[in-house]
CSV table of N, CA, C and O in Angstrom, one decimal:
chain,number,residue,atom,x,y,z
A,1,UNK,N,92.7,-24.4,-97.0
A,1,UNK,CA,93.6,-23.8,-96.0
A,1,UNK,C,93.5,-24.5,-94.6
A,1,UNK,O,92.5,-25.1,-94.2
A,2,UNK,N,94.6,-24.4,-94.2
A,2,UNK,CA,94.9,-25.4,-92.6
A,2,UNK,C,95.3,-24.3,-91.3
A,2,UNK,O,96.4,-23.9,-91.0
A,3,UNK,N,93.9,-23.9,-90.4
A,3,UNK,CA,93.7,-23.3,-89.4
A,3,UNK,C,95.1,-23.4,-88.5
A,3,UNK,O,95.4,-24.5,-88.7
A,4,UNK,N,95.6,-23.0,-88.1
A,4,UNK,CA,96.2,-22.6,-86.7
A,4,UNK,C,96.6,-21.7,-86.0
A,4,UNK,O,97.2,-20.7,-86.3
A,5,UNK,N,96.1,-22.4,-84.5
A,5,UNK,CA,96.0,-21.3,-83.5
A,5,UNK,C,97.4,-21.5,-82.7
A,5,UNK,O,97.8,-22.4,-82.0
A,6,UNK,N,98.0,-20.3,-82.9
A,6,UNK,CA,99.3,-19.6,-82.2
A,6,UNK,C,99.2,-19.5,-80.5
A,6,UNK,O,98.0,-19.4,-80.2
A,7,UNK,N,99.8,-19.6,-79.6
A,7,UNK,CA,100.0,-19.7,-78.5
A,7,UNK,C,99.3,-18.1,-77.6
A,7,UNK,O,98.7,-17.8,-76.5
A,8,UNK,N,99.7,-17.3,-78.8
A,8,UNK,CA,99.4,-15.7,-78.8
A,8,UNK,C,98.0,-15.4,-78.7
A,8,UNK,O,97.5,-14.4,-78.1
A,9,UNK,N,97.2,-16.6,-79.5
A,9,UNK,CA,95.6,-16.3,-79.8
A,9,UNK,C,95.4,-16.4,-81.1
A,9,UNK,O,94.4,-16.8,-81.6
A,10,UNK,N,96.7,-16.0,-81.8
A,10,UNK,CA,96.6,-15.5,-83.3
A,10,UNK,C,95.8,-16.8,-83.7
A,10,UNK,O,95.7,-17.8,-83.0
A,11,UNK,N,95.3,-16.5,-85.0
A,11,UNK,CA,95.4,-17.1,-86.1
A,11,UNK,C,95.6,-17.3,-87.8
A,11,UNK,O,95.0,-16.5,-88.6
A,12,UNK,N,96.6,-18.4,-88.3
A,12,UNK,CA,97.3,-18.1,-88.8
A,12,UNK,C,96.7,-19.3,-90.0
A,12,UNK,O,96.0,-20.3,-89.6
A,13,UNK,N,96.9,-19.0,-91.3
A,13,UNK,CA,96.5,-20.3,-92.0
A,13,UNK,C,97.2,-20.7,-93.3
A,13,UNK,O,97.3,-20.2,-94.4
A,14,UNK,N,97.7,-22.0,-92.6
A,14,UNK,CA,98.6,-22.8,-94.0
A,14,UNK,C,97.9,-22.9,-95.2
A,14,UNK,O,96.7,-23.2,-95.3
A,15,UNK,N,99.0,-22.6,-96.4
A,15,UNK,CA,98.2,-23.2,-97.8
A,15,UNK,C,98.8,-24.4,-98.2
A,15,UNK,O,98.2,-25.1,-98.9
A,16,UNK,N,100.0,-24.7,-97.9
A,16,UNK,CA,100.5,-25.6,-98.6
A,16,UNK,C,101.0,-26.9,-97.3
A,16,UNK,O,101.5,-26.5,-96.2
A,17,UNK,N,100.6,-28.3,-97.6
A,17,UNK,CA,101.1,-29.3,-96.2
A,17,UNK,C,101.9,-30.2,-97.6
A,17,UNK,O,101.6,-30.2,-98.8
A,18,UNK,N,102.9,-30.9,-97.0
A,18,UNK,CA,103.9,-31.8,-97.2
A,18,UNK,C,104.8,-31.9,-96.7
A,18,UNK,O,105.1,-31.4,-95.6
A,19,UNK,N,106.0,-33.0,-97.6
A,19,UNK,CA,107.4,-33.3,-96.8
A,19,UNK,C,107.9,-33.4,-97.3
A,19,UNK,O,108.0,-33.8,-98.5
A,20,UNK,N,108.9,-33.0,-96.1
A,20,UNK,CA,110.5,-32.1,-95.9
A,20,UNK,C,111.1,-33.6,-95.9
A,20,UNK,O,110.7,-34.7,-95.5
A,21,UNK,N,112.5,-33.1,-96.4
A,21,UNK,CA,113.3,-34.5,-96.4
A,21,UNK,C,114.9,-33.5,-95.6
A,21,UNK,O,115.4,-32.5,-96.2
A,22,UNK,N,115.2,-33.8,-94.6
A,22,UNK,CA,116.4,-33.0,-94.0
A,22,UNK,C,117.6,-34.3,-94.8
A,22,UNK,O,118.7,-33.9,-95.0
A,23,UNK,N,117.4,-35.2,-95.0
A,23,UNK,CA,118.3,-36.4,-95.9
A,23,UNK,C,117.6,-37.2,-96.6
A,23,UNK,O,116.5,-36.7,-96.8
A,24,UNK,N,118.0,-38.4,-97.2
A,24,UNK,CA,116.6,-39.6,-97.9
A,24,UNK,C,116.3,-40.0,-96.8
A,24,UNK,O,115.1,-39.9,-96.5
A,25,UNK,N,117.0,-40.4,-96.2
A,25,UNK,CA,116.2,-41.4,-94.5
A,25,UNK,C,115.9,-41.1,-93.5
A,25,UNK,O,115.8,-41.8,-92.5
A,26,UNK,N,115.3,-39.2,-93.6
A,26,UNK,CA,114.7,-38.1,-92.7
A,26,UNK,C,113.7,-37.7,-93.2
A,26,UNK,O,114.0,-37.1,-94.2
A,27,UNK,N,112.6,-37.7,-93.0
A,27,UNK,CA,111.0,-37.2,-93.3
A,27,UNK,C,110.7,-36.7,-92.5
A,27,UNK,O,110.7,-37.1,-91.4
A,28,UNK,N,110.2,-35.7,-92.8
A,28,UNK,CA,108.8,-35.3,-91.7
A,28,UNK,C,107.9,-34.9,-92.4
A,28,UNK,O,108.1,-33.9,-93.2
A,29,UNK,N,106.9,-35.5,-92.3
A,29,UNK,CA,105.7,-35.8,-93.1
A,29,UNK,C,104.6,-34.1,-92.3
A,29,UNK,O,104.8,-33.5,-91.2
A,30,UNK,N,103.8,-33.8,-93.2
A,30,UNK,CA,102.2,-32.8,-92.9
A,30,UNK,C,103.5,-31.8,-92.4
A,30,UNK,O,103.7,-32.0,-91.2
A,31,UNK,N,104.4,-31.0,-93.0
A,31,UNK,CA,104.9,-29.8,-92.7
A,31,UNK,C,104.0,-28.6,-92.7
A,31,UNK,O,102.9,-29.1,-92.6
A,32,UNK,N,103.9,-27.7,-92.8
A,32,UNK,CA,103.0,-26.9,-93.1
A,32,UNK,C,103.5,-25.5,-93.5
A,32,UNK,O,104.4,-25.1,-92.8
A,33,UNK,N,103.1,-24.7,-94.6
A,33,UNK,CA,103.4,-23.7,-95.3
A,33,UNK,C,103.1,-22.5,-94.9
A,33,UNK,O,102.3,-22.1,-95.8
A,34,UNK,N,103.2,-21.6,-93.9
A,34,UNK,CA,102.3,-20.4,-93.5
A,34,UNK,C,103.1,-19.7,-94.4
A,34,UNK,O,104.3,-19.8,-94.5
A,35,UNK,N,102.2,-18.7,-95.4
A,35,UNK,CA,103.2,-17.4,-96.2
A,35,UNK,C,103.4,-16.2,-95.2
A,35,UNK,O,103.0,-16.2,-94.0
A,36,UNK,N,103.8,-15.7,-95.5
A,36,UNK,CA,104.5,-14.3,-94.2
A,36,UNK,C,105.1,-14.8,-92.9
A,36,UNK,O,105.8,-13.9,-92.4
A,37,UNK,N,104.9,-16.2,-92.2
A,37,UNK,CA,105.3,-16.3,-90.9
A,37,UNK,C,107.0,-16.5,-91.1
A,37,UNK,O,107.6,-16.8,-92.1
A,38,UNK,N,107.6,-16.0,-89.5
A,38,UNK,CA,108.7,-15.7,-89.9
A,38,UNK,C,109.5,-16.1,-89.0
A,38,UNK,O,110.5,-15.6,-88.4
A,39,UNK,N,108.9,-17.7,-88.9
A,39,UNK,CA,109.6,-18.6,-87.8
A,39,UNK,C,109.3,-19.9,-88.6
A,39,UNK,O,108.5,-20.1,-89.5
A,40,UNK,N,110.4,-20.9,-87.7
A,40,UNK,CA,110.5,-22.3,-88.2
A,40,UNK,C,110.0,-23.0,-86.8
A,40,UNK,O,110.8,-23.0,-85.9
A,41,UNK,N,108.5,-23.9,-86.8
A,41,UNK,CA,108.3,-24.3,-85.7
A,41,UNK,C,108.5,-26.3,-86.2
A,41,UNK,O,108.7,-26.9,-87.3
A,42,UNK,N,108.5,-26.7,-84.7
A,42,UNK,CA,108.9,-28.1,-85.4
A,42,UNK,C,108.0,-28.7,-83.7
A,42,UNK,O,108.3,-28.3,-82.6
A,43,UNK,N,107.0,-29.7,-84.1
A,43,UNK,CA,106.8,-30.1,-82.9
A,43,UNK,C,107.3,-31.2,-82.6
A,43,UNK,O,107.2,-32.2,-83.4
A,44,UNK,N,108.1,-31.1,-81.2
A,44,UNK,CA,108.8,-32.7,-80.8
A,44,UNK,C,108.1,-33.9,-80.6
A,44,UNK,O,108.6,-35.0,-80.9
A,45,UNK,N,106.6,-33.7,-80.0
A,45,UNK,CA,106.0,-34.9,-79.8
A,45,UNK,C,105.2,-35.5,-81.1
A,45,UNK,O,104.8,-36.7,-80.9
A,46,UNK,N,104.9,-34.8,-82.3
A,46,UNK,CA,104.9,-35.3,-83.8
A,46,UNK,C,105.7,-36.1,-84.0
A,46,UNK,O,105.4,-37.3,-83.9
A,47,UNK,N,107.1,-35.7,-84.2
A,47,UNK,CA,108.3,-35.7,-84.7
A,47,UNK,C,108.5,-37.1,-84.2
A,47,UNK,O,108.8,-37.9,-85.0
A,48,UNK,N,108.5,-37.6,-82.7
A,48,UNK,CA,109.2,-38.7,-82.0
A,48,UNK,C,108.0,-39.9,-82.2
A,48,UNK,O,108.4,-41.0,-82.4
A,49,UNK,N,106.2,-39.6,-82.3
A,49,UNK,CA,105.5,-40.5,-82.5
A,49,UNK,C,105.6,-40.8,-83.8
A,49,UNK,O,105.7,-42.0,-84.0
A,50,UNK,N,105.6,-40.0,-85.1
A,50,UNK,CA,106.3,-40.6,-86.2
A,50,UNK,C,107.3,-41.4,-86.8
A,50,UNK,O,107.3,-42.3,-87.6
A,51,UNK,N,108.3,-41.0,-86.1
A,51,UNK,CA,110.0,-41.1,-86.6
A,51,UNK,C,110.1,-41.8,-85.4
A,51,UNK,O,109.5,-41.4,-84.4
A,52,UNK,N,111.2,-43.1,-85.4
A,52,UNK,CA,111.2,-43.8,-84.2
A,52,UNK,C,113.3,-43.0,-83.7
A,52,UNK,O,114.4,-43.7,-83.9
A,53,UNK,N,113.2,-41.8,-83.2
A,53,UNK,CA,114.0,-40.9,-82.8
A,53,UNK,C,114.2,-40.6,-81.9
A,53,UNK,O,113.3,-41.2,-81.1
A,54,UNK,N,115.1,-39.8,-81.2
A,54,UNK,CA,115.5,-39.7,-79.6
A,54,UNK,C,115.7,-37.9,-79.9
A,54,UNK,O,116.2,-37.8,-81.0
A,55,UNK,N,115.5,-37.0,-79.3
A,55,UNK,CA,116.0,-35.7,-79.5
A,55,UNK,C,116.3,-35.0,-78.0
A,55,UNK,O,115.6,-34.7,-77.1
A,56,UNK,N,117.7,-35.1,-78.6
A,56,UNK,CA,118.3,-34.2,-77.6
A,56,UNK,C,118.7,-33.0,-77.1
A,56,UNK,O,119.7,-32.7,-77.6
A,57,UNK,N,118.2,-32.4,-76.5
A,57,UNK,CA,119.0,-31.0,-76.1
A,57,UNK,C,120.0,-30.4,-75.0
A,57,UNK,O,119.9,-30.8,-73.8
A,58,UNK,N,120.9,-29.5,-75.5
A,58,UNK,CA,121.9,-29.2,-74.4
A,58,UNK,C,121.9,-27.7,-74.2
A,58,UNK,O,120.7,-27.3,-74.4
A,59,UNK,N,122.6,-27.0,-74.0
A,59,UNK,CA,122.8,-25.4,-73.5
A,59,UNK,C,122.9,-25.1,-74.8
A,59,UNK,O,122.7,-23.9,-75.0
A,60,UNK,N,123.3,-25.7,-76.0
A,60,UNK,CA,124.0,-25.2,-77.0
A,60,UNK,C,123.5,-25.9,-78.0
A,60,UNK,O,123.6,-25.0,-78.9
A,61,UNK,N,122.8,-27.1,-78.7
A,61,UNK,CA,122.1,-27.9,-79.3
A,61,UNK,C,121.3,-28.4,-79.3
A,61,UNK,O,121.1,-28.8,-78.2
A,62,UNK,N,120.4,-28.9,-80.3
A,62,UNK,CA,119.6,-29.9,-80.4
A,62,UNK,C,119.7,-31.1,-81.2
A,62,UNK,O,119.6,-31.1,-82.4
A,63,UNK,N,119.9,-32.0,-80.6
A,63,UNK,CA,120.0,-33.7,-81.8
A,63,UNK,C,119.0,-34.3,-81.7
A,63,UNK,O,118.2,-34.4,-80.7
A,64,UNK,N,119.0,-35.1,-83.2
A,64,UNK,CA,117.7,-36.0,-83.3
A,64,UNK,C,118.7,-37.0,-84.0
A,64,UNK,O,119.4,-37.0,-84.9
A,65,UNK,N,118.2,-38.0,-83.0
A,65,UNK,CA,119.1,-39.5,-83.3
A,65,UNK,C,118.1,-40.6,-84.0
A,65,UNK,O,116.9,-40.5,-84.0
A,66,UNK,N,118.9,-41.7,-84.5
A,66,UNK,CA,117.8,-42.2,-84.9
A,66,UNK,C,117.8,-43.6,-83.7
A,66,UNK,O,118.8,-43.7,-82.9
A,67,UNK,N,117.1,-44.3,-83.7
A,67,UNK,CA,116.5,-45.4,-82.4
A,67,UNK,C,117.2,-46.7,-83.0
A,67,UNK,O,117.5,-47.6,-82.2
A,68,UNK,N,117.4,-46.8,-84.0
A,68,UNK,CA,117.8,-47.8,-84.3
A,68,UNK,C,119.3,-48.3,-85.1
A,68,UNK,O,119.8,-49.4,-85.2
A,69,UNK,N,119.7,-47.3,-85.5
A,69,UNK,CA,121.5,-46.6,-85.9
A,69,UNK,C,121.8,-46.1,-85.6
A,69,UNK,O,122.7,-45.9,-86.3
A,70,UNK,N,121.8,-45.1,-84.2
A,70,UNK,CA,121.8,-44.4,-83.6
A,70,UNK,C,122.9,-43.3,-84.4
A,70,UNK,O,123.6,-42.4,-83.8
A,71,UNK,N,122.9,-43.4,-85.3
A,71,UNK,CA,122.6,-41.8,-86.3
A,71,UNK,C,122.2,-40.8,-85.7
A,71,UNK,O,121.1,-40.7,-85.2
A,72,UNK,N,123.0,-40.0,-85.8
A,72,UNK,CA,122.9,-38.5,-85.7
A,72,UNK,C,122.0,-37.4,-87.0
A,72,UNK,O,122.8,-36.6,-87.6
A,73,UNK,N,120.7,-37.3,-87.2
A,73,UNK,CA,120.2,-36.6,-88.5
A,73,UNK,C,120.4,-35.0,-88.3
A,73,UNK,O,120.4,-34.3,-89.3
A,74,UNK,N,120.5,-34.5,-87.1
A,74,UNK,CA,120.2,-33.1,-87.4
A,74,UNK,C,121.2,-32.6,-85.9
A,74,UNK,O,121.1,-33.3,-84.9
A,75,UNK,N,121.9,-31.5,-86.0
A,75,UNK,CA,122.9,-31.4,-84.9
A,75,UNK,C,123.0,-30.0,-85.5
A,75,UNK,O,123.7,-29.2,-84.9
């Protein structure tokens, strides 16, 4: 199991880590499996040092582009 500590204090612990594919040419690698939690957390500064991406936000959205086709993966 994979410890984590919640902002709250809590702690919470993954059983299951792997990767998500949001397309073929979208990964995000070491996802993490909490059973009962009842949110989707996604950290940005993982996400941008892995994946060479740009993510944007507006009043109304979030995009994650890609750096080099500037592809649109998730909107």
């Amino acid at each position: 199991p994979i410890i984590i500590n919640l902002p709250n204090g809590s702690i919470v612990k993954a059983q299951i880590s792997g990767t998500l594919y949001f397309s073929s040419n979208f990964p995000i690698h070491d996802v993490l499996n909490v059973p009962g939690f009842n949110f989707n957390l996604l950290s940005i500064s993982k996400l941008i040092f892995y994946l060479p991406c740009r993510v944007i936000f507006d009043s109304f959205s979030c995009q994650i582009q890609d750096l080099s086709t500037l592809k649109v993966w998730l909107d």
